[in-house]
CSV table of C-alpha atoms and ligand atoms in Angstrom, one decimal:
chain,number,residue,atom,x,y,z
A,1,MET,CA,13.5,-24.8,-26.7
A,2,ALA,CA,16.9,-26.4,-26.2
A,3,GLY,CA,18.1,-26.8,-22.6
A,4,GLY,CA,21.0,-24.4,-23.1
A,5,GLU,CA,18.6,-21.5,-24.1
A,6,ARG,CA,16.4,-21.9,-21.0
A,7,GLU,CA,19.0,-20.7,-18.4
A,8,PRO,CA,19.5,-17.1,-19.7
A,9,LEU,CA,15.7,-16.6,-20.1
A,10,ARG,CA,15.1,-17.8,-16.6
A,11,LYS,CA,17.8,-15.4,-15.3
A,12,LEU,CA,16.3,-12.5,-17.3
A,13,GLN,CA,12.9,-13.1,-15.9
A,14,ASP,CA,14.0,-12.9,-12.3
A,15,HIS,CA,12.0,-11.6,-9.3
A,16,TYR,CA,12.6,-7.9,-10.1
A,17,PHE,CA,11.7,-8.4,-13.7
A,18,LYS,CA,8.3,-9.9,-12.7
A,19,GLN,CA,7.7,-7.3,-10.0
A,20,ALA,CA,8.4,-4.4,-12.5
A,21,LYS,CA,5.9,-5.9,-14.9
A,22,ALA,CA,3.3,-6.4,-12.2
A,23,GLU,CA,3.7,-2.8,-11.0
A,24,GLY,CA,3.5,-1.3,-14.5
A,25,TYR,CA,7.2,-0.3,-14.8
A,26,ARG,CA,9.0,-0.5,-18.0
A,27,ALA,CA,12.2,-2.1,-16.6
A,28,ARG,CA,13.6,-3.9,-13.6
A,29,SER,CA,16.1,-1.1,-13.2
A,30,VAL,CA,13.4,0.9,-11.4
A,31,PHE,CA,14.2,-1.0,-8.2
A,32,LYS,CA,17.8,0.2,-8.3
A,33,LEU,CA,16.6,3.8,-8.4
A,34,GLU,CA,14.0,3.1,-5.7
A,35,GLU,CA,16.6,1.6,-3.4
A,36,LEU,CA,19.1,4.4,-4.1
A,37,ASP,CA,16.3,6.9,-3.3
A,38,GLN,CA,15.3,5.2,-0.1
A,39,LYS,CA,18.9,5.3,1.2
A,40,ASN,CA,20.0,8.7,-0.2
A,41,HIS,CA,16.8,10.8,-0.4
A,42,LEU,CA,17.4,11.7,-4.1
A,43,PHE,CA,14.0,13.2,-4.8
A,44,HIS,CA,11.6,15.7,-3.4
A,45,ARG,CA,8.4,17.4,-4.6
A,46,GLY,CA,8.8,20.1,-7.2
A,47,MET,CA,12.3,19.0,-8.4
A,48,LYS,CA,13.6,19.3,-11.9
A,49,VAL,CA,15.2,16.1,-13.0
A,50,LEU,CA,17.3,15.4,-16.1
A,51,ASP,CA,17.4,11.6,-16.9
A,52,LEU,CA,20.2,10.8,-19.4
A,53,GLY,CA,19.7,7.4,-21.1
A,54,CYS,CA,16.1,7.2,-20.1
A,55,TYR,CA,14.8,4.4,-22.5
A,56,PRO,CA,12.6,2.3,-21.9
A,57,GLY,CA,11.5,4.8,-19.2
A,58,SER,CA,11.2,3.1,-15.8
A,59,TRP,CA,13.3,5.8,-14.0
A,60,MET,CA,11.2,8.5,-15.6
A,61,GLN,CA,8.0,6.7,-14.4
A,62,PHE,CA,9.4,6.5,-10.8
A,63,ALA,CA,10.9,10.1,-10.8
A,64,GLY,CA,7.7,11.5,-12.2
A,65,LYS,CA,5.7,10.2,-9.3
A,66,LYS,CA,8.3,11.4,-6.7
A,67,VAL,CA,8.6,15.0,-8.0
A,68,GLY,CA,4.8,15.4,-8.4
A,69,ALA,CA,2.8,17.8,-10.5
A,70,GLN,CA,4.9,20.8,-9.7
A,71,GLY,CA,8.1,19.0,-10.7
A,72,LEU,CA,9.6,18.1,-14.0
A,73,VAL,CA,11.4,15.0,-15.4
A,74,VAL,CA,13.0,15.3,-18.8
A,75,GLY,CA,14.5,12.1,-20.3
A,76,VAL,CA,17.1,12.0,-23.1
A,77,ASP,CA,17.9,8.9,-25.2
A,78,ILE,CA,19.1,7.9,-28.7
A,79,GLN,CA,16.3,5.4,-28.8
A,80,GLU,CA,12.7,6.5,-29.3
A,81,LEU,CA,10.6,6.3,-26.2
A,82,ASN,CA,7.2,4.8,-26.7
A,83,LEU,CA,5.9,5.7,-23.2
A,84,SER,CA,2.8,7.7,-22.6
A,85,LEU,CA,4.2,10.7,-20.7
A,86,ALA,CA,2.5,12.4,-17.7
A,87,ALA,CA,2.1,16.2,-17.8
A,88,ASN,CA,5.3,16.6,-15.7
A,89,MET,CA,7.4,14.6,-18.2
A,90,ALA,CA,9.1,15.3,-21.5
A,91,PHE,CA,11.4,13.3,-23.8
A,92,ILE,CA,14.2,14.5,-26.0
A,93,HIS,CA,15.2,12.1,-28.7
A,94,GLN,CA,18.8,12.8,-29.1
A,95,ASP,CA,22.4,11.5,-28.6
A,96,ILE,CA,23.8,13.0,-25.4
A,97,PHE,CA,26.9,13.9,-27.4
A,98,LYS,CA,24.7,16.4,-29.2
A,99,LEU,CA,22.6,17.7,-26.3
A,100,ASP,CA,22.8,21.5,-26.1
A,101,LEU,CA,21.5,24.3,-24.0
A,102,ALA,CA,19.0,25.6,-26.6
A,103,THR,CA,17.2,22.2,-26.5
A,104,LEU,CA,17.3,21.9,-22.7
A,105,ALA,CA,16.3,25.5,-22.1
A,106,GLN,CA,12.9,24.7,-23.7
A,107,TYR,CA,12.2,22.9,-20.4
A,108,ALA,CA,14.4,24.5,-17.7
A,109,LEU,CA,17.6,26.5,-17.4
A,110,ARG,CA,18.9,24.8,-14.3
A,111,TRP,CA,18.3,21.3,-12.8
A,112,ASP,CA,18.2,19.9,-9.3
A,113,LEU,CA,19.2,16.4,-10.1
A,114,VAL,CA,21.0,14.8,-13.1
A,115,LEU,CA,20.6,11.0,-13.5
A,116,SER,CA,22.6,8.9,-15.9
A,117,ASP,CA,21.8,5.2,-16.3
A,118,MET,CA,23.5,5.3,-19.7
A,119,ALA,CA,25.3,2.2,-20.8
A,120,PRO,CA,27.5,1.7,-23.8
A,121,SER,CA,27.1,-1.4,-26.0
A,122,THR,CA,29.7,-3.7,-24.6
A,123,THR,CA,32.4,-5.5,-26.6
A,124,GLY,CA,33.6,-8.1,-24.0
A,125,ASN,CA,37.0,-6.4,-24.0
A,126,ARG,CA,37.5,-5.1,-20.4
A,127,VAL,CA,39.7,-2.2,-21.4
A,128,ALA,CA,37.5,-1.0,-24.3
A,129,ASP,CA,34.3,-1.4,-22.2
A,130,SER,CA,35.8,0.6,-19.4
A,131,GLU,CA,36.8,3.4,-21.8
A,132,ARG,CA,33.3,3.5,-23.4
A,133,SER,CA,31.7,3.6,-20.0
A,134,PHE,CA,34.0,6.4,-18.8
A,135,ALA,CA,33.3,8.4,-22.0
A,136,LEU,CA,29.5,8.3,-21.3
A,137,CYS,CA,30.1,9.1,-17.6
A,138,SER,CA,32.3,12.0,-18.5
A,139,LEU,CA,29.5,13.4,-20.8
A,140,ALA,CA,27.0,13.0,-18.0
A,141,LEU,CA,29.3,14.9,-15.7
A,142,ASP,CA,29.9,17.6,-18.3
A,143,THR,CA,26.2,18.0,-18.7
A,144,ALA,CA,25.8,18.3,-14.9
A,145,GLN,CA,28.6,20.9,-14.7
A,146,LEU,CA,26.8,23.0,-17.3
A,147,TYR,CA,23.2,22.7,-16.2
A,148,LEU,CA,23.0,21.5,-12.6
A,149,LYS,CA,22.2,24.0,-9.8
A,150,LYS,CA,24.9,24.8,-7.2
A,151,ASN,CA,24.5,22.2,-4.5
A,152,GLY,CA,22.6,19.9,-6.9
A,153,ARG,CA,23.1,16.2,-7.1
A,154,CYS,CA,24.3,13.9,-9.8
A,155,LEU,CA,23.9,10.1,-10.0
A,156,VAL,CA,26.0,8.2,-12.6
A,157,LYS,CA,26.2,4.6,-13.5
A,158,SER,CA,29.7,3.2,-14.1
A,159,LEU,CA,31.6,0.0,-14.3
A,160,GLN,CA,33.7,-1.3,-11.4
A,161,GLY,CA,37.4,-0.9,-12.0
A,162,VAL,CA,39.4,1.7,-13.8
A,163,ALA,CA,36.4,3.6,-15.1
A,164,GLN,CA,35.0,3.9,-11.6
A,165,GLU,CA,38.3,5.1,-10.1
A,166,ARG,CA,38.6,7.8,-12.7
A,167,LEU,CA,35.0,8.8,-12.2
A,168,LEU,CA,35.4,9.0,-8.4
A,169,LYS,CA,38.5,11.2,-8.8
A,170,ARG,CA,36.7,13.7,-11.0
A,171,MET,CA,33.5,13.7,-8.9
A,172,ARG,CA,35.4,14.4,-5.7
A,173,GLU,CA,36.7,17.6,-7.4
A,174,GLU,CA,33.2,18.7,-8.4
A,175,TYR,CA,31.0,17.6,-5.5
A,176,THR,CA,31.2,18.2,-1.7
A,177,LYS,CA,30.4,14.5,-1.0
A,178,VAL,CA,30.8,11.5,-3.2
A,179,LYS,CA,29.2,8.0,-2.5
A,180,ASN,CA,29.9,4.7,-4.2
A,181,LEU,CA,26.7,2.7,-4.3
A,182,ARG,CA,25.7,-0.8,-5.5
A,183,PRO,CA,22.0,-1.6,-5.1
A,184,GLN,CA,20.9,-5.1,-4.1
A,185,SER,CA,18.8,-5.5,-7.2
A,186,THR,CA,21.9,-5.2,-9.4
A,187,ARG,CA,22.5,-8.6,-10.9
A,188,LYS,CA,25.3,-10.5,-9.1
A,189,GLU,CA,27.3,-11.0,-12.3
A,190,SER,CA,27.0,-7.3,-13.3
A,191,LYS,CA,30.0,-5.0,-12.9
A,192,GLU,CA,27.9,-1.9,-12.7
A,193,VAL,CA,28.1,0.6,-9.8
A,194,PHE,CA,26.5,4.0,-9.2
A,195,VAL,CA,28.4,7.0,-8.0
A,196,LEU,CA,26.4,9.8,-6.4
A,197,GLY,CA,27.8,13.4,-6.2
A,198,ILE,CA,26.1,15.5,-3.5
A,199,GLY,CA,26.4,19.2,-3.3
A,200,LYS,CA,27.8,20.5,-6.7
A,201,LYS,CA,30.6,23.0,-6.0
A,202,GLY,CA,31.1,26.3,-7.7
A,203,GLU,CA,29.1,29.5,-8.1
A,204,GLU,CA,25.4,29.6,-8.9
A,205,GLN,CA,24.7,30.8,-12.4
A,206,HIS,CA,22.0,33.3,-12.8
A,207,ASP,CA,19.2,32.8,-15.5
A,208,ASN,CA,20.4,35.9,-17.4
A,209,ASP,CA,24.0,34.6,-17.6
A,210,ILE,CA,22.7,31.3,-18.9
A,211,ILE,CA,20.3,32.9,-21.4
A,212,GLY,CA,23.3,35.1,-22.6
A,213,THR,CA,25.1,32.0,-23.7
A,214,LEU,CA,22.1,30.8,-25.9
B,1,SAM,C1,20.1,0.8,-19.1
B,1,SAM,S1,19.3,1.8,-20.3
B,1,SAM,C2,18.4,2.9,-19.3
B,1,SAM,C3,17.3,2.3,-18.5
B,1,SAM,C4,16.4,3.4,-17.9
B,1,SAM,N1,17.1,4.0,-16.8
B,1,SAM,C5,15.1,2.8,-17.3
B,1,SAM,O1,15.0,2.6,-16.2
B,1,SAM,O2,14.2,2.5,-18.1
B,1,SAM,C6,20.6,2.7,-20.9
B,1,SAM,C7,20.2,3.7,-22.0
B,1,SAM,O3,21.3,4.5,-22.3
B,1,SAM,C8,21.0,5.0,-23.7
B,1,SAM,N2,22.3,5.6,-24.2
B,1,SAM,C9,23.5,5.0,-24.4
B,1,SAM,N3,24.3,5.9,-25.0
B,1,SAM,C10,23.6,7.0,-25.2
B,1,SAM,C11,23.9,8.3,-25.7
B,1,SAM,N4,25.1,8.5,-26.3
B,1,SAM,N5,23.0,9.3,-25.8
B,1,SAM,C12,21.7,9.0,-25.2
B,1,SAM,N6,21.4,7.8,-24.7
B,1,SAM,C13,22.3,6.8,-24.7
B,1,SAM,C14,20.7,3.7,-24.4
B,1,SAM,O4,20.0,3.9,-25.6
B,1,SAM,C15,19.8,3.0,-23.3
B,1,SAM,O5,18.4,3.2,-23.6
């Protein structure tokens, strides 16, 4: 291998990459979720969790353990998930742009926690990448507005800069408390940040009202 090719590979296979592999997780991003959970108590037993952009599945693996047998973790991704799913997990192979209530209602009508680790394919153009990121974040927030319980939580990955500012503005309108988070395991050169909305505002929707819209 040429010297120039060695550096990126070394960076990719960093400490977290190796640790994820050793612990049987599908991706190093599990440690971001673990750290966010340790500091913000995202999970509890019996929770229903919707994981948007779940492939290759490390967040599902982690969330599945945290919510336990009485809980539920449903992942959605445009990529097929070749992960053996525990009894408390399910996968929807779909573009989030096309996700609807009828599909989600097969699993649950309302959710306790919506996670979005969705990332757009980047172009290298700062403005275009920011727009794409914001579009995905907006969809995650739309999904949370529709299906998250009152007082529920929503964690969304964004990019630092304009996209993040717009995301924060919207989330402050929709959640009682909003936190800007950057886990230590995020690569130094990465522009990603996470925004956590705590306490979804608004009225609780009753099951019959939701079913009526089906
Ligand atoms: C960084 S990965 C998620 C990693 C995952 N949290 C894990 O720990 O294994 C981002 C995912 O978002 C998905 N994604 C991007 N746009 C999407 C869309 N419109 N609908 C569904 N999934 C999407 C990608 O296919 C990709 O698998």
